[in-house]
PDB file of C-alpha atoms in Angstrom:
ATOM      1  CA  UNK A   1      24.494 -31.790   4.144  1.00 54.00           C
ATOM      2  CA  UNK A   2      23.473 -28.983   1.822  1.00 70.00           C
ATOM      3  CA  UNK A   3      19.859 -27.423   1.956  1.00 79.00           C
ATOM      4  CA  UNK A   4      16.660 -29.308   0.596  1.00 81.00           C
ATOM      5  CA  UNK A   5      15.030 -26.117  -0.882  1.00 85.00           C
ATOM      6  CA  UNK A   6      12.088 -26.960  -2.764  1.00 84.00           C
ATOM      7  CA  UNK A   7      12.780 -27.583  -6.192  1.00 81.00           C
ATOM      8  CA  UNK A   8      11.506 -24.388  -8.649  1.00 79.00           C
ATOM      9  CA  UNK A   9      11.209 -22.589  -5.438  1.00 83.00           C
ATOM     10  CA  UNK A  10      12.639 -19.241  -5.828  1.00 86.00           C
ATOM     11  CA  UNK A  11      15.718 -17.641  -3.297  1.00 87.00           C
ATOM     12  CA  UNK A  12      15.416 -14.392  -1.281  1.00 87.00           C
ATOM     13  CA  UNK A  13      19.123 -13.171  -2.759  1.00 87.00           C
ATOM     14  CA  UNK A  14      21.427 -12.239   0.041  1.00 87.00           C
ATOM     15  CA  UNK A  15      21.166  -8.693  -0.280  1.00 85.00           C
ATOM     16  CA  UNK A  16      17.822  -8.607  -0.015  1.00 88.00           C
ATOM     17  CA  UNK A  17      17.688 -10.122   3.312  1.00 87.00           C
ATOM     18  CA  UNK A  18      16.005  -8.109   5.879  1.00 87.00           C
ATOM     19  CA  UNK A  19      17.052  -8.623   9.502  1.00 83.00           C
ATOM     20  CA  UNK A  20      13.621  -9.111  12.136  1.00 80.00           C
ATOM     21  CA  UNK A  21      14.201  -7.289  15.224  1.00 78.00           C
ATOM     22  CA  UNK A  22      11.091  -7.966  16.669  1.00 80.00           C
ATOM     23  CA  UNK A  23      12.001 -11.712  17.633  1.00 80.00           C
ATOM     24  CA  UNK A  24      13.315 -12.258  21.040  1.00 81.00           C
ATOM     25  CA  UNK A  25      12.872 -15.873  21.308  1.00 86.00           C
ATOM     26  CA  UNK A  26      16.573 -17.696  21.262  1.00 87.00           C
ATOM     27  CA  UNK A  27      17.001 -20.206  18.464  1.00 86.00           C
ATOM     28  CA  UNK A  28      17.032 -22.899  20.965  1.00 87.00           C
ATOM     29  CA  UNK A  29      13.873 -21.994  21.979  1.00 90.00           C
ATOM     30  CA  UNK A  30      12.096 -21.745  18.491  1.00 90.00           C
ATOM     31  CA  UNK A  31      13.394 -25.362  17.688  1.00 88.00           C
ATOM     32  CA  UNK A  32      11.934 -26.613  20.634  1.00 89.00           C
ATOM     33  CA  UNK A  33       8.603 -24.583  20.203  1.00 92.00           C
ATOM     34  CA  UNK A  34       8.726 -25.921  16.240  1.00 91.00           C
ATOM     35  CA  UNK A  35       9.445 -29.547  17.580  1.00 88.00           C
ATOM     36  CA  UNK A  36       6.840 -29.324  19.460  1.00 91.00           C
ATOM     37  CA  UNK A  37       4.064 -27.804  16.962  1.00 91.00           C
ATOM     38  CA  UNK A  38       5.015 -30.373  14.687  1.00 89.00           C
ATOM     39  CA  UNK A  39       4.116 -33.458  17.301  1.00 89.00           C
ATOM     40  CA  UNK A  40       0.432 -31.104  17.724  1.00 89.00           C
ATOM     41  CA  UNK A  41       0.243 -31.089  14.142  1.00 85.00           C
ATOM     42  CA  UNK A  42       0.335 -35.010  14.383  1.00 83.00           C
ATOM     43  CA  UNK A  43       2.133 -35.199  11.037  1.00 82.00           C
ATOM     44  CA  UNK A  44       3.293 -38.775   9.575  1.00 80.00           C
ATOM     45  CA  UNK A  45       6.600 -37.629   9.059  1.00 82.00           C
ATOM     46  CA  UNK A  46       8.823 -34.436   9.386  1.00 86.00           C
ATOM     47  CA  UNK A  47      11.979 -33.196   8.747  1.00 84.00           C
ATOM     48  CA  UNK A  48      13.670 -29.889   8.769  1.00 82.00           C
ATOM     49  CA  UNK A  49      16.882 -29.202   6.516  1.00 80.00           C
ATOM     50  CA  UNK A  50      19.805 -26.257   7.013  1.00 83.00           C
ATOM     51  CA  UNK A  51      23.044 -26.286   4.770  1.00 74.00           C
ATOM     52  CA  UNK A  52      24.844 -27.726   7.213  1.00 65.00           C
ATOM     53  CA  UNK A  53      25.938 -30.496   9.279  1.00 60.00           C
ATOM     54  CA  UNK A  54      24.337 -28.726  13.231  1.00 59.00           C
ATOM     55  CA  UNK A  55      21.684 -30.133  13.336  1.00 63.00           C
ATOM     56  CA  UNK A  56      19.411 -32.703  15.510  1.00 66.00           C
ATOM     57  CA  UNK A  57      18.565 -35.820  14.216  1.00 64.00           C
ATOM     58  CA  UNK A  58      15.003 -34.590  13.028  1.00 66.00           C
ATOM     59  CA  UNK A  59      17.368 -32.063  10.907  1.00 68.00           C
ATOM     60  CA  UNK A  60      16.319 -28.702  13.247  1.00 75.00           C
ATOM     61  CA  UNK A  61      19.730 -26.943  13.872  1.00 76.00           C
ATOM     62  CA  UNK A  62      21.676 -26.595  17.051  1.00 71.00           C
ATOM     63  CA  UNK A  63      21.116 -23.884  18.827  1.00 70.00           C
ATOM     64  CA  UNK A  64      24.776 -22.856  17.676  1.00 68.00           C
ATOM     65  CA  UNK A  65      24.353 -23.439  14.241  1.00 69.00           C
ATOM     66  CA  UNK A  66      25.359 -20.530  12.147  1.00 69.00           C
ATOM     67  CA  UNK A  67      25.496 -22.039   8.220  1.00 72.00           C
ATOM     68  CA  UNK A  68      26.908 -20.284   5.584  1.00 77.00           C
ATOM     69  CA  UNK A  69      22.858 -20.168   4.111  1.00 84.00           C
ATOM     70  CA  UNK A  70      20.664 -19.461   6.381  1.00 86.00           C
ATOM     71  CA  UNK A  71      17.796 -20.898   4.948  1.00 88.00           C
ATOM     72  CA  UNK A  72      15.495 -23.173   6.520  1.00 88.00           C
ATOM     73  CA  UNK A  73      13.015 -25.699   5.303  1.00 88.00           C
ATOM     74  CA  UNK A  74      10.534 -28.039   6.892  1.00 88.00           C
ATOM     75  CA  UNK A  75       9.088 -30.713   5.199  1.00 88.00           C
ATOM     76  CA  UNK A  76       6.471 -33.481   6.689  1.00 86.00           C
ATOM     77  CA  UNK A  77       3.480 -35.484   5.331  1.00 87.00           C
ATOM     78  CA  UNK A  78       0.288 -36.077   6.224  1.00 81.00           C
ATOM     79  CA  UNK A  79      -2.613 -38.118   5.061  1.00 77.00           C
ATOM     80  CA  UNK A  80      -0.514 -39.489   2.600  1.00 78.00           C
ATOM     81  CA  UNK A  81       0.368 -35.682   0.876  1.00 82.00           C
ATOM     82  CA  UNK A  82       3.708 -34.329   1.231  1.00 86.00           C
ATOM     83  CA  UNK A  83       4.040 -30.436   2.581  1.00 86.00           C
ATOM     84  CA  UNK A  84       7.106 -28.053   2.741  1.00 87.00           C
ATOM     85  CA  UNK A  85       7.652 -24.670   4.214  1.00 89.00           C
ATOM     86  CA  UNK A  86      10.432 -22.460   3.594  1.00 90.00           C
ATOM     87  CA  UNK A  87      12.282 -19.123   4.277  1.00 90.00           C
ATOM     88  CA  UNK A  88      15.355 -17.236   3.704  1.00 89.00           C
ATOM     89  CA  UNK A  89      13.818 -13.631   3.760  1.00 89.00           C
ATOM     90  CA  UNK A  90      16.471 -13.060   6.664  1.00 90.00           C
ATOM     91  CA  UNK A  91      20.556 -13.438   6.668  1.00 90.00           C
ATOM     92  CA  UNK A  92      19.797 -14.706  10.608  1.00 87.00           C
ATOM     93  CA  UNK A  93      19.209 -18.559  10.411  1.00 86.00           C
ATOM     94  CA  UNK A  94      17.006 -18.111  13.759  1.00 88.00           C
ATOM     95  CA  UNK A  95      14.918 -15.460  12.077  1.00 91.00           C
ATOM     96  CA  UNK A  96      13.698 -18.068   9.340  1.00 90.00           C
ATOM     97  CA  UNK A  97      13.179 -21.188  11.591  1.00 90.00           C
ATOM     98  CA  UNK A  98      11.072 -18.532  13.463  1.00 92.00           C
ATOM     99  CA  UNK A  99       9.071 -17.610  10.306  1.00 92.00           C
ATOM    100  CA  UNK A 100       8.428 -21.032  10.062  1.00 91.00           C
ATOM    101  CA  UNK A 101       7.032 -21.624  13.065  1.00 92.00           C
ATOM    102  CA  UNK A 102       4.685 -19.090  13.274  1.00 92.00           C
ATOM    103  CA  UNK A 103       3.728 -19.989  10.274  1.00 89.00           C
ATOM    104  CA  UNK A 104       2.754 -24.031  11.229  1.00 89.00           C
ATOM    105  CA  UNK A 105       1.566 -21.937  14.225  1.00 90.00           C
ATOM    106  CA  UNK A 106      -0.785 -19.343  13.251  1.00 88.00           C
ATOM    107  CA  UNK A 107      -1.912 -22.109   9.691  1.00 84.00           C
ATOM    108  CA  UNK A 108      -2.613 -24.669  12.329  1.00 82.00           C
ATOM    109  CA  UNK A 109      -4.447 -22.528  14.402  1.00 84.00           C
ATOM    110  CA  UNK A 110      -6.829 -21.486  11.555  1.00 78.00           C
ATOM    111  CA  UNK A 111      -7.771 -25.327  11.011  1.00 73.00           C
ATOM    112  CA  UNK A 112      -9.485 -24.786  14.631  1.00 73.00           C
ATOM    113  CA  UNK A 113     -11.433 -22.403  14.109  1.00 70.00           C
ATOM    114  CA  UNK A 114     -15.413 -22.990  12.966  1.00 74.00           C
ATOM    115  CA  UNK A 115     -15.112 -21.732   9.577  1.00 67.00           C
ATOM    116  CA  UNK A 116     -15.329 -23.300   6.204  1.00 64.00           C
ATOM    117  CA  UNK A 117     -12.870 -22.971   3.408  1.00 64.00           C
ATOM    118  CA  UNK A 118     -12.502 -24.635   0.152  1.00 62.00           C
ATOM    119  CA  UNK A 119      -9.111 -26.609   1.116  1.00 60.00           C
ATOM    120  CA  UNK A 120      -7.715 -28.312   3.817  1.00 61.00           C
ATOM    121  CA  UNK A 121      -5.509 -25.769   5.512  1.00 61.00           C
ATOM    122  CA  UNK A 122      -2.397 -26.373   4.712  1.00 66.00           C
ATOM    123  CA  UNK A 123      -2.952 -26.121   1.027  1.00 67.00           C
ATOM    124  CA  UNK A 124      -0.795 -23.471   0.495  1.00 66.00           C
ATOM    125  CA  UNK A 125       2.300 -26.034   1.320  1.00 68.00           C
ATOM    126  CA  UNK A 126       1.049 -29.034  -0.196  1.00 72.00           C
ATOM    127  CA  UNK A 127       3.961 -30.248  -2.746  1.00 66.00           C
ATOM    128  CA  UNK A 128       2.907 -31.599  -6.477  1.00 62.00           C
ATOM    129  CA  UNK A 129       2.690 -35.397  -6.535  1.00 59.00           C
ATOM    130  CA  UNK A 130       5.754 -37.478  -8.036  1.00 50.00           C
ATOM    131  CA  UNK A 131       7.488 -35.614 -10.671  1.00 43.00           C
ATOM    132  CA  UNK A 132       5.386 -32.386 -10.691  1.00 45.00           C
ATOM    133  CA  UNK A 133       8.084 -31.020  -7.979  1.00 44.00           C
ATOM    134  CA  UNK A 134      10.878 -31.341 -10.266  1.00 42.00           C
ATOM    135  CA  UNK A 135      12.209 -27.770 -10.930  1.00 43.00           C
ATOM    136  CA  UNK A 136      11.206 -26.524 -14.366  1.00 47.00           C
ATOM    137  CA  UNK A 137      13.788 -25.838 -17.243  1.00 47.00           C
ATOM    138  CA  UNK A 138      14.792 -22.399 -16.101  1.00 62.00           C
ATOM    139  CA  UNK A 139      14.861 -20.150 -19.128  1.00 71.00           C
ATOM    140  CA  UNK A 140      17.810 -16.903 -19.100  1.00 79.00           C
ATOM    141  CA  UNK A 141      16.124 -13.664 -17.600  1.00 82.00           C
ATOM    142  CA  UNK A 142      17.099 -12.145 -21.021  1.00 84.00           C
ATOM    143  CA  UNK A 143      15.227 -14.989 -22.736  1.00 83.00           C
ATOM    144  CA  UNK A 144      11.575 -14.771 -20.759  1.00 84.00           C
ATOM    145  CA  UNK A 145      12.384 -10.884 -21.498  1.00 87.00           C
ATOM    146  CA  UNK A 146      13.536 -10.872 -25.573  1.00 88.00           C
ATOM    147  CA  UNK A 147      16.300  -9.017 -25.152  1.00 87.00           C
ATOM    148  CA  UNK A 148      19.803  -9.807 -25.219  1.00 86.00           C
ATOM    149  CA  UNK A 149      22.340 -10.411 -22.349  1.00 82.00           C
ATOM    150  CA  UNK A 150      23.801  -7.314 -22.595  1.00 85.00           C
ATOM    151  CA  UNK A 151      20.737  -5.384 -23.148  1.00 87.00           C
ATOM    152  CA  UNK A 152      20.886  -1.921 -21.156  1.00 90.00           C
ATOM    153  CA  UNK A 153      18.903  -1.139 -18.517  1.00 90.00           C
ATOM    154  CA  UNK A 154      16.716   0.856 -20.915  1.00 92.00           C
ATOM    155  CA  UNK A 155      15.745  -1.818 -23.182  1.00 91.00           C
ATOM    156  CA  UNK A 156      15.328  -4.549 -19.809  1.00 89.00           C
ATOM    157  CA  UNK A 157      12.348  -2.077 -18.678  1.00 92.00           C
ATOM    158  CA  UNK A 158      11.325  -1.589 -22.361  1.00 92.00           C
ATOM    159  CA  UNK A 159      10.870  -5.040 -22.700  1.00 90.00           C
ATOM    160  CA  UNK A 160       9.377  -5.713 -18.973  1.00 90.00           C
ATOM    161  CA  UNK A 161       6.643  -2.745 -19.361  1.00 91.00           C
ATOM    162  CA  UNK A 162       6.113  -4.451 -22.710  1.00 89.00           C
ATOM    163  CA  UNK A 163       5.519  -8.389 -21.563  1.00 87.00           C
ATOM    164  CA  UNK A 164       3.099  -6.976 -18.443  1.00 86.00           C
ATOM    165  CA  UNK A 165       0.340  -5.506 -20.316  1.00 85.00           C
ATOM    166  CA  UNK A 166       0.274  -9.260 -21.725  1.00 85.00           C
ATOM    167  CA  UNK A 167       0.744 -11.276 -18.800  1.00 83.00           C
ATOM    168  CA  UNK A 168      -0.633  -9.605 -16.219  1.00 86.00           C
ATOM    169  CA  UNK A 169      -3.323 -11.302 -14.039  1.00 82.00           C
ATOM    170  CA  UNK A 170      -6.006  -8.708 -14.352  1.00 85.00           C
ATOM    171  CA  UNK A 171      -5.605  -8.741 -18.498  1.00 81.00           C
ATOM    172  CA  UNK A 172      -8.138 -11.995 -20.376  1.00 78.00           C
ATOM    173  CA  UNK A 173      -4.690 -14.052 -21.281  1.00 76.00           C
ATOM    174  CA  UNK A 174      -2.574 -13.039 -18.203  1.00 78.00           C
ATOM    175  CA  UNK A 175      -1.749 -15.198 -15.037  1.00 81.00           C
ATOM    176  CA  UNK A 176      -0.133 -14.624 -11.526  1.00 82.00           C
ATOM    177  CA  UNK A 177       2.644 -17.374 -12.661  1.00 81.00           C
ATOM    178  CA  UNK A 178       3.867 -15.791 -15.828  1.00 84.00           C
ATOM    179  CA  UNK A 179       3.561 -12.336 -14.659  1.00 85.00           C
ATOM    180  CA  UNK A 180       5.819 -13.351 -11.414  1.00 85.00           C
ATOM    181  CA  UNK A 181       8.021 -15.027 -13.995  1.00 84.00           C
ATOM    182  CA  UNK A 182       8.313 -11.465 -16.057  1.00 87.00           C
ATOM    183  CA  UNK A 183       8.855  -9.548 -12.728  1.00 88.00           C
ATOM    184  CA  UNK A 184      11.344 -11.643 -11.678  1.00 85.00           C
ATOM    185  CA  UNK A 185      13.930 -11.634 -15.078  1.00 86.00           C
ATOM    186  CA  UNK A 186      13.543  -8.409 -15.181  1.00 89.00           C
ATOM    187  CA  UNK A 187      15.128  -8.308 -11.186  1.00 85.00           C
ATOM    188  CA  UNK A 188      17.649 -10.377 -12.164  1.00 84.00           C
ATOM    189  CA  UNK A 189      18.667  -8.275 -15.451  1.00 84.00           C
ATOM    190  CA  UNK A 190      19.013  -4.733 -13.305  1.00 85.00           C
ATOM    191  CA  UNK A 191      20.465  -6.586 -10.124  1.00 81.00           C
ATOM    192  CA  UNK A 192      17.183  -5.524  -7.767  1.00 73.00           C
TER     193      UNK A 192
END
């Protein structure tokens, strides 16, 4: 079983992963603490994915499991919309189910409290109905930047300083999306 990462969800490259050593709580333990958020939750449906085969029926891994990816996603619906989490900011499979958790945790939490908001609280996970989740065309880094494949480093930030004063948020035709989408062709084109 390979991992259900969100389709046009971007990847934490490997390199960038950043070990947490402020968790103490055993992978075991988070699954079972995740397990049981979930049933508080009271979602229709859940399911957690790893890329590979340790895992539980409800897809949380063993408390062995040590996949090649460490990624983790969780995925459940409720009131008929679908949700997903995910993370693979850390190479330590336990330190992502972990960031999940707390997430659900803390997100669930916040839907307690006596305050008003314009969305239901989980928002921020709610997946795009029917074919809306199907991962856009991805366009070369070089492309989104106008520069060729073997441009120099030079000419990548010449081109990236370039496309932000056009796309960025704060500017009248800018947005978060295609400034992100600059930012991040321009990290793949210098290898950051």
């Amino acid at each position: 079983m390979s991992l259900d990462w969100p389709a046009g969800w971007d990847r934490t490259p490997p390199r960038q992963r950043e070990r947490n050593r402020s968790f103490r709580a055993s992978l075991a333990d988070t699954t079972k603490e995740l397990a049981a958020e979930m049933d508080r939750l009271d979602a229709d449906d859940w399911r957690a994915s790893i890329g590979n085969q340790h895992t539980k029926s409800n897809g949380l891994p063993l408390h062995n499991a040590s996949p090649d990816d460490p990624g983790f996603v969780l995925r459940w619906s409720m009131d008929g919309e679908q949700y997903a989490v995910a993370c693979d900011a850390s190479p330590r499979l336990r330190d992502n189910v972990r960031w999940v958790y707390k997430w659900i945790h803390e997100t669930r939490m916040r839907g307690q409290r006596p305050v008003q908001t314009g969305d239901a609280e989980f928002a921020a996970a709610r997946l795009p109905p029917g074919d809306e989740g199907a991962a856009p065309a991805r366009v070369p880094a070089h492309e989104v930047l106008g520069v060729s494949a073997d441009a120099d480093d030079g000419a990548v930030r010449d081109a990236y300083r370039d496309l932000v004063t056009e796309v960025h948020p704060d500017t009248p035709d800018g947005s978060e999306d295609e400034f992100k989408r600059v930012k991040r062709a321009k990290e793949v084109m210098l290898g950051e």
